Amino acid sequence: MLKKITIIFGILVLFGMIPYTYTESQAIVVADVNIYDSRIISQNNSSFVIEFDLTNKLGIQPNIRYGVQLVKIDSQNNRSGIADTYIYPETVNLGENTKIHKQIFYTAPASLRGKYELWLISQNDSGLMLALSQVKEITLTGNISETI
């Protein structure tokens, strides 16, 4: 009986006797924030001076925050997890087709040793990730005396 009902319903839809509308969903771009020209200007042990450009192409993007993320590289040269994330307290507002040049200072935790990838991230004030930029692979030597 259920099979007959399904077939009848299919025929009715096929011949337009029961309205059915198929709509294709489309992605909606809500932000076009990017990080360009990221580079380490200087390094002193685990302290870094980093420069980058934060850009926006679409609409006004308020309350953008940026930060640094360290990703651990294991002995097989694979990413093995996030070792540190620091989001700066400053927020910036980006108008349409704008670019802001930033220079930041970052110090990795003293306990970190080994190879890491240093990334820049940007997000809105709710934590929605807007952009990622890998800056460089770095080596940290750690400072055991500071961690005790």
GROMACS .gro file of C-alpha atoms in nm:
model
  148
    1MET     CA    1   0.000   0.000   0.000
    2LEU     CA    2   0.283   0.246   0.092
    3LYS     CA    3   0.455   0.167  -0.237
    4LYS     CA    4   0.138   0.255  -0.433
    5ILE     CA    5   0.102   0.588  -0.245
    6THR     CA    6   0.466   0.674  -0.317
    7ILE     CA    7   0.425   0.598  -0.688
    8ILE     CA    8   0.103   0.801  -0.713
    9PHE     CA    9   0.264   1.095  -0.529
   10GLY     CA   10   0.564   1.079  -0.764
   11ILE     CA   11   0.339   1.083  -1.072
   12LEU     CA   12   0.140   1.378  -0.938
   13VAL     CA   13   0.458   1.577  -0.871
   14LEU     CA   14   0.600   1.478  -1.211
   15PHE     CA   15   0.297   1.608  -1.399
   16GLY     CA   16   0.269   1.924  -1.190
   17MET     CA   17  -0.051   1.836  -1.010
   18ILE     CA   18   0.121   1.888  -0.674
   19PRO     CA   19   0.345   2.193  -0.667
   20TYR     CA   20   0.705   2.120  -0.580
   21THR     CA   21   0.984   2.372  -0.598
   22TYR     CA   22   1.349   2.276  -0.603
   23THR     CA   23   1.580   2.555  -0.505
   24GLU     CA   24   1.952   2.534  -0.512
   25SER     CA   25   2.114   2.679  -0.202
   26GLN     CA   26   2.393   2.925  -0.263
   27ALA     CA   27   2.677   3.029  -0.039
   28ILE     CA   28   2.661   3.385   0.085
   29VAL     CA   29   2.989   3.565   0.141
   30VAL     CA   30   2.968   3.763   0.463
   31ALA     CA   31   3.331   3.870   0.493
   32ASP     CA   32   3.643   3.891   0.279
   33VAL     CA   33   3.912   3.964   0.536
   34ASN     CA   34   4.266   3.854   0.454
   35ILE     CA   35   4.619   3.868   0.592
   36TYR     CA   36   4.891   3.956   0.341
   37ASP     CA   37   5.268   4.012   0.347
   38SER     CA   38   5.319   3.849   0.686
   39ARG     CA   39   5.682   3.831   0.793
   40ILE     CA   40   5.910   3.816   1.096
   41ILE     CA   41   6.108   4.139   1.118
   42SER     CA   42   6.327   4.023   1.406
   43GLN     CA   43   6.368   3.738   1.653
   44ASN     CA   44   6.544   3.737   1.987
   45ASN     CA   45   6.519   3.387   2.139
   46SER     CA   46   6.142   3.340   2.182
   47SER     CA   47   6.046   3.706   2.118
   48PHE     CA   48   5.936   3.818   1.773
   49VAL     CA   49   5.851   4.137   1.589
   50ILE     CA   50   5.599   4.053   1.316
   51GLU     CA   51   5.452   4.272   1.042
   52PHE     CA   52   5.150   4.209   0.820
   53ASP     CA   53   4.870   4.375   0.628
   54LEU     CA   54   4.508   4.316   0.727
   55THR     CA   55   4.269   4.374   0.435
   56ASN     CA   56   3.897   4.372   0.366
   57LYS     CA   57   3.726   4.374   0.027
   58LEU     CA   58   3.357   4.336   0.115
   59GLY     CA   59   3.137   4.570   0.318
   60ILE     CA   60   3.232   4.702   0.660
   61GLN     CA   61   3.387   4.453   0.899
   62PRO     CA   62   3.379   4.582   1.258
   63ASN     CA   63   3.559   4.449   1.566
   64ILE     CA   64   3.827   4.244   1.395
   65ARG     CA   65   4.084   4.091   1.627
   66TYR     CA   66   4.415   3.938   1.528
   67GLY     CA   67   4.661   3.707   1.693
   68VAL     CA   68   4.945   3.459   1.675
   69GLN     CA   69   4.921   3.083   1.679
   70LEU     CA   70   5.205   2.833   1.715
   71VAL     CA   71   5.158   2.487   1.565
   72LYS     CA   72   5.395   2.214   1.685
   73ILE     CA   73   5.592   2.021   1.421
   74ASP     CA   74   5.676   1.666   1.531
   75SER     CA   75   5.984   1.458   1.446
   76GLN     CA   76   5.821   1.334   1.121
   77ASN     CA   77   5.758   1.697   1.013
   78ASN     CA   78   5.382   1.665   1.070
   79ARG     CA   79   5.166   1.920   1.247
   80SER     CA   80   5.084   1.775   1.587
   81GLY     CA   81   4.864   2.040   1.748
   82ILE     CA   82   4.835   2.400   1.855
   83ALA     CA   83   5.096   2.485   2.118
   84ASP     CA   84   5.000   2.848   2.185
   85THR     CA   85   4.744   3.106   2.076
   86TYR     CA   86   4.752   3.471   2.167
   87ILE     CA   87   4.474   3.708   2.055
   88TYR     CA   88   4.563   4.076   2.094
   89PRO     CA   89   4.314   4.292   2.286
   90GLU     CA   90   4.295   4.560   2.014
   91THR     CA   91   4.001   4.552   1.774
   92VAL     CA   92   4.006   4.718   1.433
   93ASN     CA   93   3.728   4.818   1.197
   94LEU     CA   94   3.786   4.759   0.829
   95GLY     CA   95   3.589   4.948   0.568
   96GLU     CA   96   3.529   4.812   0.220
   97ASN     CA   97   3.850   4.787   0.012
   98THR     CA   98   4.076   4.890   0.301
   99LYS     CA   99   4.417   4.775   0.421
  100ILE     CA  100   4.579   4.828   0.762
  101HIS     CA  101   4.949   4.767   0.823
  102LYS     CA  102   5.028   4.619   1.166
  103GLN     CA  103   5.346   4.552   1.359
  104ILE     CA  104   5.310   4.331   1.665
  105PHE     CA  105   5.534   4.189   1.934
  106TYR     CA  106   5.494   3.827   2.039
  107THR     CA  107   5.679   3.619   2.297
  108ALA     CA  108   5.631   3.243   2.293
  109PRO     CA  109   5.592   3.061   2.625
  110ALA     CA  110   5.934   2.989   2.778
  111SER     CA  111   5.859   2.617   2.808
  112LEU     CA  112   5.827   2.559   2.433
  113ARG     CA  113   6.114   2.383   2.253
  114GLY     CA  114   6.147   2.244   1.905
  115LYS     CA  115   6.006   2.323   1.561
  116TYR     CA  116   5.686   2.521   1.519
  117GLU     CA  117   5.492   2.698   1.247
  118LEU     CA  118   5.410   3.056   1.335
  119TRP     CA  119   5.068   3.161   1.201
  120LEU     CA  120   4.874   3.486   1.208
  121ILE     CA  121   4.499   3.465   1.255
  122SER     CA  122   4.213   3.712   1.243
  123GLN     CA  123   3.865   3.668   1.381
  124ASN     CA  124   3.562   3.873   1.469
  125ASP     CA  125   3.481   3.956   1.831
  126SER     CA  126   3.262   3.643   1.851
  127GLY     CA  127   3.559   3.422   1.762
  128LEU     CA  128   3.460   3.346   1.401
  129MET     CA  129   3.783   3.280   1.209
  130LEU     CA  130   3.823   3.521   0.917
  131ALA     CA  131   4.179   3.465   0.793
  132LEU     CA  132   4.494   3.257   0.844
  133SER     CA  133   4.845   3.324   0.722
  134GLN     CA  134   5.147   3.103   0.780
  135VAL     CA  135   5.440   3.331   0.855
  136LYS     CA  136   5.736   3.097   0.891
  137GLU     CA  137   5.866   2.777   1.046
  138ILE     CA  138   6.063   2.863   1.359
  139THR     CA  139   6.275   2.680   1.614
  140LEU     CA  140   6.237   2.755   1.983
  141THR     CA  141   6.499   2.655   2.237
  142GLY     CA  142   6.291   2.715   2.550
  143ASN     CA  143   6.420   2.845   2.878
  144ILE     CA  144   6.393   2.588   3.156
  145SER     CA  145   6.497   2.836   3.427
  146GLU     CA  146   6.192   3.054   3.351
  147THR     CA  147   5.947   2.763   3.380
  148ILE     CA  148   6.050   2.647   3.729
   0.00000   0.00000   0.00000
